[in-house]
Amino acid sequence: MSMTPDLQQRFSNLGENDIDVLIIGAGINGAGLFRDLSLQGVNCLIVDKADFASGTSAAPSRLIHGGLKYLETGEFGLVAQSTLERNLLLKNAPHCVEPLPTFIPVFSWTRGIWAAIRTLFGSKTAPRSRGAVLIKIGLRLYDFFGSRDQVMPRHRLILKKQARKEMPHITPAIVAGGIYYDAKISRPERLVYELVRDGLDANAGSLAANFATLAAVSDGRLTFRQPDGREFGVAPKLVVNAAGPWIDHVNTLLGAPSHLIGGTKGSHILLDHPELVRSLNGHMIYFEADDGRICLVYDYLGLALVGSTDIPADDPDNVSCEEPETEYFLESVRSLLPTLRFDHNQIVYSYSGIRPLPASDATVPGLISRDHSAPVKEPEDGRPFPIISLVGGKWTTFRGFAEEVADTILARLQRSRSQSTRYLAIGGGKAFPAEAKQRNAWIRDMASRSGVVAERADELLGRYGTTAVALLSSPSSYSDEQRLTGASRYSFREIDWIARNELAVHLSDIVMRRTTLAIEGRLTLEGLREIAGVVGAALDWYAERTASEIEDVVSQLSRFHGQALTGGPVAAEPEKAPARPRASPVSGESRIE
């Protein structure tokens, strides 16, 4: 079990009645609630049967968005909250979240209006081929709902000639194009870990344990078993079930059976396609596939991310992107961008997850609400604690959801909120130099103090935020010049620091979640062995454990992500792109106001 000395000490001092709230599930909802409650002085324990953010929270479209499509179903409250939370995350997590200008191809002027009206009033079928009038109305509403704490420009609707200039490979069948702004998150798994870390730092009475399985429940006491066989027990005043698609399973284990979840599967692929990435020019294309489903494609760390599907599914432990889904994605982008070539050889990574949506009888999965709820199971004989289940929700709205549930819990514990998280920076977003002048000064200072070149300081700031200060200033037996085979922008020193400081238990935690090495296609067999050697030395692994960890990563990548490790990286090292300015208003194009 890998723990920092401070966390080890906390567990050794854990008594029978030290924990107020137990949170089961360390995905985005659980981690967000853990941070919020810890900040209010509530002693919390968060546990997960695997790593932090290793389930559904690692399988989103990697967007921080308001949910434009939810306007059609009349979920205006959800759009209002989502756009606000998007704007707040751009401020609170600037090291992970950045603006994403989005292009909508428009194929008609008036189509879809009556279908949209029917959907707004409860129809179970979504409109097809939304025309320019409908899109213009939707984008105006979207701007209106996103006006609180606004940080990005408003939308524009451009005519065909200008639209094809902006998107040179787009099909000539379009009549216009809409451009609006949402955001993307480069490292969602790291952000979940940072929320957990923030909670631990905020309250010395809070604890976190990954790879802790529920071994027994008896008279209000829950016992968890760690990978090394050691156990710890707690008797919380309240339990929060934040297990996502596993919520019903966990409630059964707790003696409170439920039927709350009706999940759908979302898959994505990443393409090594430099020509496509260049042509996107930092934009996402948000489009309707030939069958009416919504798809997207955008530049993610130099690769083209394509998604997503929405298929009823209920086995979150065995989920992967299957061949029909892959072919569906390729056919969709071929139809949208007919002058570009797309084939299976370009795919470097795929992933899938089960959305923990509320149980629903909707015939179209895309019409199942993405709003959240927190039903309560009150105490019963043999179970003295209430259970609050976190159902549904979106990645984007985790902070607001956490705030709502935290206020409910504080009221039950007869405590009051001591601080808001609304404008509270997360992890490496603390003291982040957002403005160009501040960033340049930070880079010069960090380069001077650490001895790395300015370009490297800038790269690490973009990757870890201001956590890069601790990484570069901590003593290490590795120099920053020692780089991984096949991934020359990653150093042995980074891996060593993460292994010693970020609660990693397995090799996969580091290559799949604390870093983006795997999803970027940067791993080689030789590089993986180098990483395992560094991690093994940091965590005192025997040779057999190191070999087993390598084998496990290779197996996971092959089984769940369609990636077979070779002697060279799956994706080519991208050229260093010039820094793009933050989103700013654009003028001078043909437009329809």
Coordinates of C-alpha atoms in Angstrom, one line a residue:
M1 CA 0.0 0.0 0.0
S2 CA 1.5 3.3 -1.1
M3 CA 0.8 6.2 1.3
T4 CA 2.6 9.4 2.2
P5 CA 4.0 9.4 5.8
D6 CA 1.3 11.9 6.9
L7 CA -1.5 9.7 5.6
Q8 CA 0.0 6.6 7.2
Q9 CA 0.1 8.4 10.5
R10 CA -3.6 9.4 10.1
F11 CA -4.6 5.8 9.5
S12 CA -2.5 4.5 12.5
N13 CA -4.4 7.0 14.7
L14 CA -7.8 6.1 13.3
G15 CA -10.2 5.5 16.2
E16 CA -13.7 4.0 16.4
N17 CA -15.6 7.4 16.2
D18 CA -13.2 9.6 14.3
I19 CA -15.1 9.6 11.0
D20 CA -18.2 11.7 10.5
V21 CA -18.8 10.8 6.8
L22 CA -17.7 7.9 4.8
I23 CA -17.7 8.4 1.0
I24 CA -17.6 5.2 -1.1
G25 CA -16.4 5.9 -4.6
A26 CA -13.6 8.2 -5.5
G27 CA -14.7 9.5 -8.9
I28 CA -15.5 13.1 -9.7
N29 CA -18.6 13.3 -7.6
G30 CA -17.1 11.6 -4.5
A31 CA -13.9 13.5 -4.7
G32 CA -15.7 16.9 -5.1
L33 CA -17.8 16.1 -2.0
F34 CA -14.8 15.0 -0.1
R35 CA -13.0 18.2 -0.7
D36 CA -16.1 20.4 0.1
L37 CA -16.8 18.6 3.4
S38 CA -13.2 18.5 4.5
L39 CA -13.0 22.3 3.9
Q40 CA -15.9 22.7 6.3
G41 CA -14.1 20.8 9.1
V42 CA -16.0 17.5 8.6
N43 CA -13.8 14.4 9.1
C44 CA -14.3 12.3 6.0
L45 CA -12.9 9.1 4.7
I46 CA -13.1 8.5 1.0
V47 CA -12.5 4.9 -0.3
D48 CA -12.5 3.3 -3.7
K49 CA -12.1 -0.4 -4.7
A50 CA -9.7 0.8 -7.4
D51 CA -7.7 4.0 -8.0
F52 CA -9.0 7.5 -7.8
A53 CA -10.9 8.3 -11.0
S54 CA -10.4 4.9 -12.5
G55 CA -14.0 4.2 -13.4
T56 CA -16.5 6.4 -15.3
S57 CA -14.7 9.6 -14.4
A58 CA -11.8 8.5 -16.6
A59 CA -14.1 7.9 -19.6
P60 CA -15.8 11.3 -20.4
S61 CA -15.6 13.2 -23.7
R62 CA -13.1 15.4 -21.8
L63 CA -15.4 18.4 -22.2
I64 CA -16.4 20.9 -19.7
H65 CA -19.6 22.1 -21.2
G66 CA -23.0 23.5 -20.6
G67 CA -24.9 20.9 -22.5
L68 CA -26.3 22.6 -25.6
K69 CA -28.5 19.6 -26.4
Y70 CA -30.3 19.8 -23.1
L71 CA -32.1 23.0 -24.3
E72 CA -34.2 20.7 -26.5
T73 CA -35.5 18.7 -23.6
G74 CA -36.3 21.9 -21.6
E75 CA -33.6 21.2 -18.9
F76 CA -32.9 24.9 -18.6
G77 CA -31.9 24.7 -15.0
L78 CA -29.3 22.1 -15.9
V79 CA -27.9 24.2 -18.7
A80 CA -27.8 27.3 -16.4
Q81 CA -25.9 25.4 -13.7
S82 CA -23.6 23.7 -16.3
T83 CA -22.6 26.9 -18.0
L84 CA -21.9 28.6 -14.7
E85 CA -19.8 25.6 -13.5
R86 CA -17.9 25.6 -16.9
N87 CA -17.0 29.3 -16.4
L88 CA -15.9 28.7 -12.8
L89 CA -13.7 25.7 -13.8
L90 CA -12.0 27.9 -16.4
K91 CA -11.0 30.1 -13.5
N92 CA -10.4 27.5 -10.8
A93 CA -8.5 24.8 -12.8
P94 CA -6.7 26.8 -15.6
H95 CA -4.0 24.2 -15.7
C96 CA -6.5 21.5 -16.8
V97 CA -9.4 23.4 -18.4
E98 CA -9.2 25.7 -21.4
P99 CA -11.7 27.3 -23.8
L100 CA -12.8 25.3 -26.8
P101 CA -14.3 27.1 -29.8
T102 CA -16.9 24.8 -31.3
F103 CA -18.1 24.6 -34.9
I104 CA -21.6 23.3 -35.7
P105 CA -22.2 22.4 -39.4
V106 CA -25.6 23.5 -40.6
F107 CA -27.3 21.6 -43.4
S108 CA -30.6 23.5 -43.8
W109 CA -32.3 26.8 -42.8
T110 CA -35.5 25.7 -41.2
R111 CA -35.5 22.0 -40.6
G112 CA -36.2 20.5 -37.2
I113 CA -38.3 23.3 -35.7
W114 CA -41.5 21.3 -35.1
A115 CA -39.6 18.2 -33.9
A116 CA -37.7 20.4 -31.4
I117 CA -41.0 21.8 -30.1
R118 CA -42.4 18.3 -29.6
T119 CA -39.2 17.2 -27.7
L120 CA -39.4 20.3 -25.6
F121 CA -42.9 19.3 -24.5
G122 CA -41.9 15.7 -23.7
S123 CA -41.7 13.7 -26.9
K124 CA -39.4 10.7 -26.6
T125 CA -37.8 11.4 -30.0
A126 CA -35.1 13.9 -30.7
P127 CA -35.2 16.2 -33.8
R128 CA -33.1 15.4 -36.8
S129 CA -31.1 17.8 -39.0
R130 CA -31.4 21.0 -36.9
G131 CA -31.5 24.0 -39.3
A132 CA -29.9 27.4 -39.0
V133 CA -33.0 29.0 -37.4
L134 CA -33.2 26.4 -34.7
I135 CA -29.4 26.5 -34.1
K136 CA -29.4 30.3 -33.9
I137 CA -32.2 30.2 -31.3
G138 CA -30.3 27.6 -29.3
L139 CA -27.0 29.5 -29.4
R140 CA -28.7 32.7 -28.2
L141 CA -30.2 30.8 -25.3
Y142 CA -26.9 29.2 -24.6
D143 CA -25.1 32.6 -24.4
F144 CA -27.9 33.8 -22.1
F145 CA -27.5 30.9 -19.7
G146 CA -23.7 31.2 -19.8
S147 CA -23.6 34.9 -18.9
R148 CA -22.9 34.4 -15.2
D149 CA -19.1 34.7 -14.6
Q150 CA -18.7 34.9 -18.3
V151 CA -15.1 34.5 -19.6
M152 CA -15.6 33.6 -23.3
P153 CA -17.0 35.3 -26.4
R154 CA -20.6 34.9 -27.5
H155 CA -21.6 32.8 -30.5
R156 CA -21.6 33.7 -34.2
L157 CA -23.4 32.2 -37.2
I158 CA -21.4 32.4 -40.4
L159 CA -22.3 31.8 -44.0
K160 CA -21.2 28.8 -46.1
K161 CA -18.2 30.5 -47.8
Q162 CA -16.7 31.7 -44.5
A163 CA -17.6 28.4 -42.8
R164 CA -15.6 26.4 -45.4
K165 CA -12.7 28.8 -44.9
E166 CA -12.7 28.0 -41.2
M167 CA -13.2 24.3 -41.7
P168 CA -11.5 23.5 -45.1
H169 CA -12.3 19.8 -45.1
I170 CA -16.0 20.1 -44.2
T171 CA -18.5 18.6 -46.5
P172 CA -19.8 21.1 -49.2
A173 CA -23.4 20.1 -48.2
I174 CA -23.5 22.7 -45.4
V175 CA -25.3 26.0 -45.8
A176 CA -23.8 27.7 -42.8
G177 CA -21.9 27.1 -39.6
G178 CA -22.4 28.1 -36.0
I179 CA -19.4 28.9 -33.7
Y180 CA -19.8 29.0 -29.9
Y181 CA -17.5 28.4 -26.9
D182 CA -17.3 25.6 -24.4
A183 CA -14.2 24.1 -22.7
K184 CA -12.1 21.0 -22.6
I185 CA -10.2 19.3 -19.8
S186 CA -6.8 17.9 -20.6
R187 CA -6.3 15.7 -17.5
P188 CA -9.6 14.8 -15.8
E189 CA -8.0 11.9 -13.9
R190 CA -5.4 14.2 -12.3
L191 CA -8.1 16.8 -11.4
V192 CA -10.0 14.1 -9.4
Y193 CA -6.8 13.2 -7.6
E194 CA -6.1 16.9 -6.9
L195 CA -9.6 17.2 -5.3
V196 CA -8.8 14.3 -3.0
R197 CA -5.4 15.9 -2.2
D198 CA -7.0 19.3 -1.5
G199 CA -9.4 17.6 0.9
L200 CA -6.6 15.9 2.8
D201 CA -4.6 19.1 3.0
A202 CA -7.7 21.0 4.2
N203 CA -8.5 18.7 7.2
A204 CA -6.0 16.7 9.1
G205 CA -8.9 14.5 10.3
S206 CA -9.8 13.3 6.8
L207 CA -8.4 10.2 5.1
A208 CA -8.3 8.6 1.7
A209 CA -7.7 5.0 0.6
N210 CA -7.6 3.7 -2.9
F211 CA -7.8 0.0 -3.7
A212 CA -9.8 -0.6 -0.5
T213 CA -12.5 -3.2 -0.8
L214 CA -15.5 -3.5 1.5
A215 CA -14.9 -6.7 3.5
A216 CA -17.7 -6.6 6.1
V217 CA -20.6 -4.6 7.4
S218 CA -21.8 -5.3 10.9
D219 CA -23.9 -3.2 13.3
G220 CA -22.9 0.1 11.7
R221 CA -19.2 -0.7 11.4
L222 CA -17.7 -1.1 8.0
T223 CA -14.4 -3.0 7.5
F224 CA -12.2 -2.4 4.4
R225 CA -9.3 -4.5 3.2
Q226 CA -6.2 -3.1 1.6
P227 CA -4.1 -4.8 -1.1
D228 CA -1.5 -5.9 1.5
G229 CA -4.2 -7.7 3.5
R230 CA -4.4 -5.1 6.3
E231 CA -7.8 -4.0 7.3
F232 CA -9.3 -0.9 8.9
G233 CA -12.8 -0.3 10.2
V234 CA -15.0 2.8 10.7
A235 CA -18.4 3.5 12.2
P236 CA -19.5 6.6 10.4
K237 CA -22.4 8.9 11.2
L238 CA -23.4 9.0 7.6
V239 CA -22.5 7.1 4.4
V240 CA -22.4 8.6 0.9
N241 CA -22.6 6.2 -2.0
A242 CA -20.7 7.8 -4.8
A243 CA -20.0 4.6 -6.7
G244 CA -21.4 5.7 -10.0
P245 CA -22.6 2.8 -12.1
W246 CA -21.9 0.5 -9.1
I247 CA -24.3 2.4 -6.8
D248 CA -27.0 -0.3 -6.7
H249 CA -24.4 -3.0 -6.1
V250 CA -22.9 -1.0 -3.2
N251 CA -26.3 -0.3 -1.6
T252 CA -27.0 -4.0 -1.7
L253 CA -23.7 -4.7 0.2
L254 CA -24.7 -2.0 2.7
G255 CA -28.1 -3.8 3.3
A256 CA -30.2 -1.2 1.5
P257 CA -31.0 -2.6 -2.0
S258 CA -31.9 -0.1 -4.6
H259 CA -32.7 0.3 -8.3
L260 CA -31.4 3.8 -9.0
I261 CA -29.1 3.4 -12.0
G262 CA -29.9 2.8 -15.7
G263 CA -26.5 3.4 -17.3
T264 CA -25.5 4.0 -20.9
K265 CA -22.1 3.2 -22.5
G266 CA -20.1 6.0 -24.0
S267 CA -17.1 5.1 -26.2
H268 CA -14.4 7.3 -27.8
I269 CA -11.4 6.8 -30.1
L270 CA -8.2 8.8 -30.5
L271 CA -6.6 9.2 -34.0
D272 CA -3.1 10.0 -34.9
H273 CA -4.1 12.3 -37.7
P274 CA -1.9 15.5 -37.9
E275 CA -3.7 16.8 -41.0
L276 CA -7.1 16.7 -39.3
V277 CA -5.7 18.3 -36.1
R278 CA -4.1 21.1 -38.1
S279 CA -7.3 21.8 -40.1
L280 CA -9.4 22.0 -36.9
N281 CA -7.3 25.0 -35.8
G282 CA -8.2 24.5 -32.1
H283 CA -11.9 24.0 -32.8
M284 CA -14.2 21.1 -32.0
I285 CA -16.7 20.1 -34.6
Y286 CA -20.0 19.2 -32.9
F287 CA -22.2 17.4 -35.5
E288 CA -25.1 15.1 -36.2
A289 CA -24.1 11.8 -37.7
D290 CA -26.2 10.2 -40.5
D291 CA -28.3 8.3 -38.0
G292 CA -29.1 11.5 -36.0
R293 CA -26.8 10.9 -33.1
I294 CA -24.6 13.7 -31.9
C295 CA -20.8 13.2 -32.5
L296 CA -17.8 15.4 -31.9
V297 CA -14.1 15.6 -33.0
Y298 CA -11.4 17.9 -31.6
D299 CA -7.7 18.2 -30.8
Y300 CA -6.8 16.4 -27.6
L301 CA -3.1 16.7 -26.8
G302 CA -2.2 16.5 -30.4
L303 CA -4.5 13.7 -31.3
A304 CA -8.0 13.8 -32.7
L305 CA -10.6 12.7 -30.2
V306 CA -13.8 11.3 -31.7
G307 CA -16.9 10.4 -29.7
S308 CA -19.3 9.3 -28.5
T309 CA -21.8 6.5 -28.3
D310 CA -24.8 6.3 -26.0
I311 CA -25.8 2.6 -25.7
P312 CA -27.7 1.0 -22.8
A313 CA -25.2 -1.1 -20.8
D314 CA -24.9 -2.4 -17.2
D315 CA -21.5 -4.1 -16.8
P316 CA -19.0 -1.3 -15.8
D317 CA -16.3 -3.8 -15.0
N318 CA -16.0 -5.1 -18.5
V319 CA -16.5 -2.2 -20.9
S320 CA -14.5 -1.4 -24.0
C321 CA -15.0 0.3 -27.4
E322 CA -16.2 -2.5 -29.7
E323 CA -15.7 -2.8 -33.5
P324 CA -19.2 -1.6 -34.5
E325 CA -18.6 1.6 -32.5
T326 CA -15.2 2.1 -34.0
E327 CA -16.6 1.7 -37.5
Y328 CA -19.5 4.1 -36.7
F329 CA -17.0 6.8 -35.6
L330 CA -14.9 6.4 -38.8
E331 CA -17.9 6.4 -41.1
S332 CA -19.2 9.5 -39.3
V333 CA -16.0 11.5 -39.8
R334 CA -15.6 10.3 -43.4
S335 CA -19.1 11.6 -44.2
L336 CA -18.4 14.9 -42.4
L337 CA -14.9 15.5 -43.8
P338 CA -14.9 13.7 -47.2
T339 CA -11.5 15.0 -48.4
L340 CA -9.6 13.4 -45.5
R341 CA -8.6 9.7 -45.2
F342 CA -9.7 7.8 -42.1
D343 CA -8.9 4.1 -41.3
H344 CA -8.3 1.8 -38.4
N345 CA -4.5 2.2 -38.5
Q346 CA -4.8 5.8 -37.2
I347 CA -6.4 4.7 -34.0
V348 CA -3.9 4.9 -31.1
Y349 CA -6.3 4.5 -28.1
S350 CA -9.9 3.9 -27.3
Y351 CA -11.9 3.9 -24.1
S352 CA -15.4 3.4 -22.8
G353 CA -17.3 4.0 -19.6
I354 CA -20.8 3.6 -18.2
R355 CA -22.7 6.8 -17.5
P356 CA -24.4 6.5 -14.1
L357 CA -27.7 7.9 -15.3
P358 CA -30.9 7.5 -13.4
A359 CA -33.1 4.5 -14.2
S360 CA -35.4 5.6 -17.0
D361 CA -38.0 4.2 -19.5
A362 CA -36.8 6.6 -22.3
T363 CA -36.6 4.9 -25.6
V364 CA -33.7 7.1 -26.8
P365 CA -30.7 7.0 -24.4
G366 CA -29.7 10.5 -25.4
L367 CA -32.9 11.8 -23.9
I368 CA -32.3 10.4 -20.4
S369 CA -31.7 13.4 -18.1
R370 CA -28.1 14.3 -17.2
D371 CA -29.3 16.1 -14.1
H372 CA -28.4 14.8 -10.6
S373 CA -30.2 13.8 -7.5
A374 CA -29.2 12.5 -4.0
P375 CA -31.9 10.2 -2.6
V376 CA -31.6 9.2 1.0
K377 CA -32.1 5.8 2.7
E378 CA -32.8 6.6 6.3
P379 CA -31.4 4.3 9.1
E380 CA -33.0 1.0 9.8
D381 CA -32.5 -1.8 12.3
G382 CA -29.0 -3.1 12.0
R383 CA -27.9 0.0 10.0
P384 CA -27.7 3.0 12.2
F385 CA -26.4 5.4 9.5
P386 CA -28.3 7.0 6.6
I387 CA -27.1 6.5 3.0
I388 CA -27.1 9.3 0.5
S389 CA -26.7 8.0 -3.1
L390 CA -25.2 10.4 -5.7
V391 CA -27.2 9.6 -8.9
G392 CA -26.5 11.0 -12.3
G393 CA -24.9 14.3 -13.0
K394 CA -22.2 15.5 -15.4
W395 CA -18.5 15.9 -15.0
T396 CA -18.9 19.7 -15.4
T397 CA -21.4 20.1 -12.5
F398 CA -19.5 18.2 -9.8
R399 CA -18.7 21.3 -7.7
G400 CA -22.3 22.5 -7.6
F401 CA -23.6 18.9 -6.9
A402 CA -21.0 18.6 -4.1
E403 CA -22.1 21.9 -2.6
E404 CA -25.8 20.8 -2.6
V405 CA -25.1 17.5 -0.9
A406 CA -22.5 19.0 1.5
D407 CA -25.1 21.5 2.7
T408 CA -27.6 18.6 3.3
I409 CA -25.0 16.7 5.3
L410 CA -24.0 19.8 7.3
A411 CA -27.6 20.3 8.3
R412 CA -27.9 16.7 9.4
L413 CA -24.7 17.0 11.4
Q414 CA -26.0 20.3 12.8
R415 CA -23.1 22.3 11.5
S416 CA -22.8 25.3 9.2
R417 CA -20.8 26.1 6.1
S418 CA -17.5 27.9 6.9
Q419 CA -16.4 28.6 3.3
S420 CA -17.6 28.4 -0.3
T421 CA -15.9 26.5 -3.0
R422 CA -17.3 28.7 -5.8
Y423 CA -14.1 30.6 -6.5
L424 CA -11.6 28.2 -4.9
A425 CA -8.8 27.0 -7.1
I426 CA -8.1 23.3 -7.4
G427 CA -4.7 21.6 -7.0
G428 CA -2.2 23.0 -9.5
G429 CA -4.6 25.8 -10.3
K430 CA -3.7 27.6 -7.1
A431 CA -1.8 30.8 -7.7
F432 CA -1.7 29.9 -11.4
P433 CA -0.3 32.7 -13.6
A434 CA -3.2 33.0 -16.0
E435 CA -2.1 36.2 -17.7
A436 CA 0.7 36.2 -20.3
K437 CA 2.9 38.6 -18.3
Q438 CA 2.5 36.7 -15.1
R439 CA 3.1 33.4 -16.8
N440 CA 6.4 34.6 -18.4
A441 CA 7.6 35.9 -15.0
W442 CA 6.7 32.6 -13.3
I443 CA 8.5 30.7 -16.0
R444 CA 11.7 32.8 -15.7
D445 CA 11.7 32.5 -12.0
M446 CA 11.1 28.7 -12.0
A447 CA 13.8 28.2 -14.7
S448 CA 16.3 30.3 -12.6
R449 CA 15.6 28.5 -9.3
S450 CA 15.4 24.9 -10.7
G451 CA 18.0 25.0 -13.4
V452 CA 15.7 23.8 -16.2
V453 CA 15.3 25.8 -19.4
A454 CA 12.4 28.2 -19.7
E455 CA 10.6 26.0 -22.3
R456 CA 10.7 23.0 -19.9
A457 CA 9.3 25.1 -17.0
D458 CA 6.5 26.2 -19.3
E459 CA 5.8 22.6 -20.3
L460 CA 5.6 21.4 -16.7
L461 CA 3.4 24.3 -15.7
G462 CA 1.0 23.3 -18.5
R463 CA 1.1 19.7 -17.3
Y464 CA 0.9 20.0 -13.5
G465 CA 0.0 23.6 -12.9
T466 CA 1.8 25.2 -9.9
T467 CA 2.4 21.7 -8.5
A468 CA 5.4 21.9 -10.8
V469 CA 7.1 24.0 -8.1
A470 CA 7.1 21.1 -5.7
L471 CA 8.1 18.7 -8.4
L472 CA 11.2 20.7 -9.5
S473 CA 12.3 21.8 -6.0
S474 CA 12.1 18.4 -4.3
P475 CA 15.4 16.5 -3.9
S476 CA 15.7 13.7 -6.5
S477 CA 18.4 11.2 -7.6
Y478 CA 17.3 11.8 -11.2
S479 CA 18.0 14.8 -13.3
D480 CA 15.3 16.4 -15.5
E481 CA 17.4 15.6 -18.5
Q482 CA 16.9 11.8 -18.0
R483 CA 13.9 11.2 -20.4
L484 CA 11.7 8.2 -21.2
T485 CA 12.3 6.2 -24.3
G486 CA 9.5 7.0 -26.8
A487 CA 8.3 9.9 -24.7
S488 CA 11.1 12.4 -24.6
R489 CA 8.9 15.1 -23.0
Y490 CA 8.6 13.1 -19.8
S491 CA 11.4 12.7 -17.3
F492 CA 12.4 10.0 -14.8
R493 CA 12.3 12.8 -12.2
E494 CA 8.6 13.4 -12.9
I495 CA 7.8 9.7 -12.5
D496 CA 9.8 9.4 -9.3
W497 CA 8.1 12.4 -7.8
I498 CA 4.6 11.2 -8.7
A499 CA 5.3 7.7 -7.3
R500 CA 6.5 9.1 -4.0
N501 CA 3.9 11.8 -3.5
E502 CA 0.6 11.1 -5.3
L503 CA -0.7 7.9 -3.6
A504 CA -0.1 5.6 -6.6
V505 CA -0.4 1.9 -5.8
H506 CA 0.1 0.3 -9.2
L507 CA 2.1 1.2 -12.3
S508 CA -1.2 1.7 -14.2
D509 CA -2.1 4.5 -11.8
I510 CA 0.8 6.5 -13.1
V511 CA 0.7 5.9 -16.8
M512 CA -3.1 6.1 -17.1
R513 CA -4.2 8.6 -14.5
R514 CA -1.5 10.7 -12.8
T515 CA -0.1 11.3 -16.4
T516 CA -1.5 11.0 -19.9
L517 CA 1.3 8.8 -21.2
A518 CA -1.1 6.0 -22.2
I519 CA -3.9 7.9 -23.8
E520 CA -1.3 10.0 -25.8
G521 CA 0.1 6.8 -27.3
R522 CA 3.5 7.7 -25.8
L523 CA 4.3 4.4 -24.2
T524 CA 6.7 1.8 -25.5
L525 CA 7.7 -1.5 -23.9
E526 CA 11.1 -0.1 -23.2
G527 CA 9.7 3.1 -21.8
L528 CA 7.2 1.2 -19.7
R529 CA 10.1 -0.9 -18.2
E530 CA 12.0 2.3 -17.5
I531 CA 8.9 3.8 -15.7
A532 CA 8.5 0.5 -13.7
G533 CA 12.1 0.6 -12.7
V534 CA 11.7 4.2 -11.3
V535 CA 8.4 3.4 -9.6
G536 CA 9.7 0.1 -8.2
A537 CA 12.7 1.8 -6.6
A538 CA 10.4 4.5 -5.1
L539 CA 7.9 2.0 -3.7
D540 CA 10.3 -0.8 -2.8
W541 CA 8.9 -3.4 -5.2
Y542 CA 10.7 -6.7 -5.7
A543 CA 11.6 -7.8 -9.2
E544 CA 8.6 -10.1 -9.4
R545 CA 6.2 -7.3 -8.4
T546 CA 7.8 -5.0 -11.1
A547 CA 7.4 -7.6 -13.8
S548 CA 3.8 -8.3 -12.7
E549 CA 3.0 -4.6 -12.9
I550 CA 4.4 -4.3 -16.4
E551 CA 2.3 -7.3 -17.5
D552 CA -0.8 -5.8 -16.0
V553 CA -0.4 -2.5 -17.8
V554 CA 0.2 -4.3 -21.1
S555 CA -2.9 -6.5 -20.5
Q556 CA -5.1 -3.5 -19.6
L557 CA -4.1 -1.5 -22.6
S558 CA -4.8 -4.4 -24.9
R559 CA -8.1 -5.5 -23.4
F560 CA -9.7 -2.2 -22.7
H561 CA -8.0 0.4 -24.9
G562 CA -7.1 -1.4 -28.1
Q563 CA -3.4 -0.5 -27.7
A564 CA -0.6 -3.0 -28.2
L565 CA 2.7 -1.8 -26.9
T566 CA 5.6 -2.1 -29.3
G567 CA 9.2 -1.0 -29.4
G568 CA 8.2 2.5 -30.6
P569 CA 5.4 4.9 -29.4
V570 CA 2.0 4.3 -31.0
A571 CA 1.6 8.0 -31.8
A572 CA 4.3 10.2 -33.3
E573 CA 5.7 12.9 -31.0
P574 CA 3.8 16.1 -32.0
E575 CA 5.6 19.2 -33.1
K576 CA 5.7 21.9 -30.4
A577 CA 2.7 24.0 -31.3
P578 CA 2.9 27.8 -30.7
A579 CA 1.0 28.9 -27.6
R580 CA -2.6 29.9 -28.5
P581 CA -4.0 33.0 -26.8
R582 CA -7.0 32.7 -24.5
A583 CA -10.3 32.9 -26.3
S584 CA -11.1 36.4 -27.5
P585 CA -13.8 38.0 -29.6
V586 CA -13.5 37.5 -33.3
S587 CA -14.7 40.1 -35.8
G588 CA -14.7 40.7 -39.5
E589 CA -16.4 37.6 -40.9
S590 CA -19.7 37.3 -42.7
R591 CA -22.2 36.6 -39.9
I592 CA -25.9 36.6 -39.1
E593 CA -26.5 38.4 -35.8

